[in-house]
mmCIF file of C-alpha atoms in Angstrom:
data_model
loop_
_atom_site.group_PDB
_atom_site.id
_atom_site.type_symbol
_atom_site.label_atom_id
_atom_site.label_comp_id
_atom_site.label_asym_id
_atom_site.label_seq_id
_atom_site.Cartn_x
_atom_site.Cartn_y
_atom_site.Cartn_z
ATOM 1 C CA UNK A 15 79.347 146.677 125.211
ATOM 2 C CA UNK A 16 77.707 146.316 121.762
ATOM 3 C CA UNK A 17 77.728 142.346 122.263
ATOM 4 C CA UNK A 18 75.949 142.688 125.722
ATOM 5 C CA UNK A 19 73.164 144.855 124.378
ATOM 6 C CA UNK A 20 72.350 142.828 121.400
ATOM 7 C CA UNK A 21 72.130 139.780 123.904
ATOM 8 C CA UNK A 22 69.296 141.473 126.049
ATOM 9 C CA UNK A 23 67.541 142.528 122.768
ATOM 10 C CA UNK A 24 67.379 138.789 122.136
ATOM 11 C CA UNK A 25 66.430 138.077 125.490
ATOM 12 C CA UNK A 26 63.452 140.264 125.316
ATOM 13 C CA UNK A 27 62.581 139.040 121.967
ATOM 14 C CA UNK A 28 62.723 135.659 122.908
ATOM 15 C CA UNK A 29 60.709 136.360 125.864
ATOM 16 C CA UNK A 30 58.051 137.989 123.978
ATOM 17 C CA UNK A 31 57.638 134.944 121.491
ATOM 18 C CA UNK A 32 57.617 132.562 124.021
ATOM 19 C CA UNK A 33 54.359 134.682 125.490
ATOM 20 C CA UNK A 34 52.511 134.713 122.000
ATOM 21 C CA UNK A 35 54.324 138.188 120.656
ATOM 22 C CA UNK A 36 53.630 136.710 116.894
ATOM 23 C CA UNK A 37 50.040 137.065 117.422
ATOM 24 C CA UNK A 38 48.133 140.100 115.512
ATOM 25 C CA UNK A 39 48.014 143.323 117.804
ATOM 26 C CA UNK A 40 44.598 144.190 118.521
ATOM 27 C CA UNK A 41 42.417 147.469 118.277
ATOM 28 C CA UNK A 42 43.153 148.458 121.602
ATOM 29 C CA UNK A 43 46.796 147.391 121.454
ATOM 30 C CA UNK A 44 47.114 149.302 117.870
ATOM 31 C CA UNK A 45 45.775 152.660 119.849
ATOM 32 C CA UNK A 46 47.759 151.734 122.742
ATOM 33 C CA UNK A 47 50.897 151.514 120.801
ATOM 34 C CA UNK A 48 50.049 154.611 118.749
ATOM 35 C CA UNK A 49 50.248 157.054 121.836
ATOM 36 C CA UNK A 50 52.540 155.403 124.472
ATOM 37 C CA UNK A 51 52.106 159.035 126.648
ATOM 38 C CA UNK A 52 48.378 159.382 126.962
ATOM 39 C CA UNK A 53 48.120 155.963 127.647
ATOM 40 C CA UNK A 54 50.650 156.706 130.597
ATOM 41 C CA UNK A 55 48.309 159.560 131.510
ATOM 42 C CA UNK A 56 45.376 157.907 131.286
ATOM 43 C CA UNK A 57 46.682 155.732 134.284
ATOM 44 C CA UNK A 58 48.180 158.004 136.049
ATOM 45 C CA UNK A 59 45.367 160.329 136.499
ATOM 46 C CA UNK A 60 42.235 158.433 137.688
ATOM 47 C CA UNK A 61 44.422 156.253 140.261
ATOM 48 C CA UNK A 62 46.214 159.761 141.467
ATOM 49 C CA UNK A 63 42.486 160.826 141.773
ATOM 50 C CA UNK A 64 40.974 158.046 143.162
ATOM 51 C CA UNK A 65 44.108 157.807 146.164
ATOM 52 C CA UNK A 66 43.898 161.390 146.574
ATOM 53 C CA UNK A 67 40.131 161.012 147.122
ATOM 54 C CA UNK A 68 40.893 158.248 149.660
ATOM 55 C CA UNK A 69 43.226 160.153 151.578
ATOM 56 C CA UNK A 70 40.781 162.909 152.141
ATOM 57 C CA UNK A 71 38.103 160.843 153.060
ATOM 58 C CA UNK A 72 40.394 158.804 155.843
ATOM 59 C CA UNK A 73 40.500 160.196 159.316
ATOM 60 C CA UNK A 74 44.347 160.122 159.358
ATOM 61 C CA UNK A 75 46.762 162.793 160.405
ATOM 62 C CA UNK A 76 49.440 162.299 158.159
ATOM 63 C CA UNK A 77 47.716 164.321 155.435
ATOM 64 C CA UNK A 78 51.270 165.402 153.278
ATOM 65 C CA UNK A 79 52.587 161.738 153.346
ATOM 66 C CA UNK A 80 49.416 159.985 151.802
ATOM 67 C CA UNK A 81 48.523 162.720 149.129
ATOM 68 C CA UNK A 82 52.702 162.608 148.060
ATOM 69 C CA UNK A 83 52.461 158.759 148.307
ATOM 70 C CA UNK A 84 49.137 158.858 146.307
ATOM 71 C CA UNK A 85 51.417 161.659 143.346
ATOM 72 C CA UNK A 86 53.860 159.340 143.252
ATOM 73 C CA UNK A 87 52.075 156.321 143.452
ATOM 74 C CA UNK A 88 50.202 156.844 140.549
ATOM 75 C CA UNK A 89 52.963 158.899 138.412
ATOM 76 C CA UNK A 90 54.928 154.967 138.818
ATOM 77 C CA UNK A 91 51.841 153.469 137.552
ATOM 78 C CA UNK A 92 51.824 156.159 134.735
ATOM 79 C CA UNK A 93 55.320 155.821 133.537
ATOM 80 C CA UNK A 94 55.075 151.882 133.736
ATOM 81 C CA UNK A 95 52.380 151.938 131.484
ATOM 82 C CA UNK A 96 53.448 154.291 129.073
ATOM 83 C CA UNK A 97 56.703 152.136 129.067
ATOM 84 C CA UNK A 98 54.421 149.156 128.360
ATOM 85 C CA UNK A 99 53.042 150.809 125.732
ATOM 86 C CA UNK A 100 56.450 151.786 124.279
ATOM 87 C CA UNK A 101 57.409 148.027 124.158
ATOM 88 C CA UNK A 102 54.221 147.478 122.662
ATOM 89 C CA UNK A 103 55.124 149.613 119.634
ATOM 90 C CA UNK A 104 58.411 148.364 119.026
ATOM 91 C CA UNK A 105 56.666 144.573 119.359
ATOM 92 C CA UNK A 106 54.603 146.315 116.509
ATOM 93 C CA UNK A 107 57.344 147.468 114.492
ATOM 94 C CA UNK A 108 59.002 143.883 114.284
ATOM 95 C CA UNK A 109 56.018 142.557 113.358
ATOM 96 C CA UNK A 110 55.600 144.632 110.430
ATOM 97 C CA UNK A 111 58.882 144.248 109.281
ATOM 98 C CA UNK A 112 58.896 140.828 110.048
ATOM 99 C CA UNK A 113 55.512 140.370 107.581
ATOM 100 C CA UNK A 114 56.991 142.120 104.661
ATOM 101 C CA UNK A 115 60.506 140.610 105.083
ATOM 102 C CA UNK A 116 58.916 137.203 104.526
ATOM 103 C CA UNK A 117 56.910 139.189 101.514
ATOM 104 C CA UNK A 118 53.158 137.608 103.116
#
C-alpha cells in the first residue's frame, strides 16, 4: 500500500514539473495558497449567487431543481477550488524545501 502511494506522489510531482511547477509562485498564488478555504468560498458564493439569480429570473416551473442544482453546482466549484488551492500550498512547500535543500 505504502509503495502505491509513493508512486502517485511521484506521478503528481512529475506532472507538476512537466507544467512549469519550478517556477516562483506569484502574489496571487502566495494568497491563494495561504487560505485554501476562502478561496473555496470565494467561488462558491458569487456563482451560487449568480445561478440562483438566473433561476429566478427564468420563467421555468421547476423552481426546487434549479436553485438545488445552482447549491450544489457552485458548492463543486467551491470545493474544487479550495482543493486547487490546497495543491497549490503543498507545490509551495516543496519548493521551499527544495530551495534550502540545495542551500540557494
Amino acid at each position: 500500500m505504502a509503495n502505491w502511494r509513493s508512486s502517485v506522489g511521484q506521478a503528481f510531482w512529475v506532472l507538476d514539473w512537466a507544467l512549469g511547477g519550478q517556477r516562483r509562485p506569484t502574489m496571487l498564488q502566495k494568497r491563494v495558497a495561504r487560505h485554501p478555504i476562502k478561496a473555496g468560498f470565494c467561488v462558491a458564493v458569487p456563482v451560487t449567487l449568480l445561478l440562483v439569480l438566473f433561476s429566478a429570473l427564468s420563467t421555468d416551473t421547476e423552481k426546487p431543481e434549479s436553485l438545488l442544482f445552482a447549491v450544489l453546482f457552485g458548492s463543486f466549484l467551491g470545493v474544487v477550488f479550495g482543493l486547487t488551492a490546497a495543491f497549490e500550498r503543498l507545490r509551495q512547500r516543496r519548493l521551499e524545501r527544495l530551495r534550502t535543500g540545495n542551500g540557494s
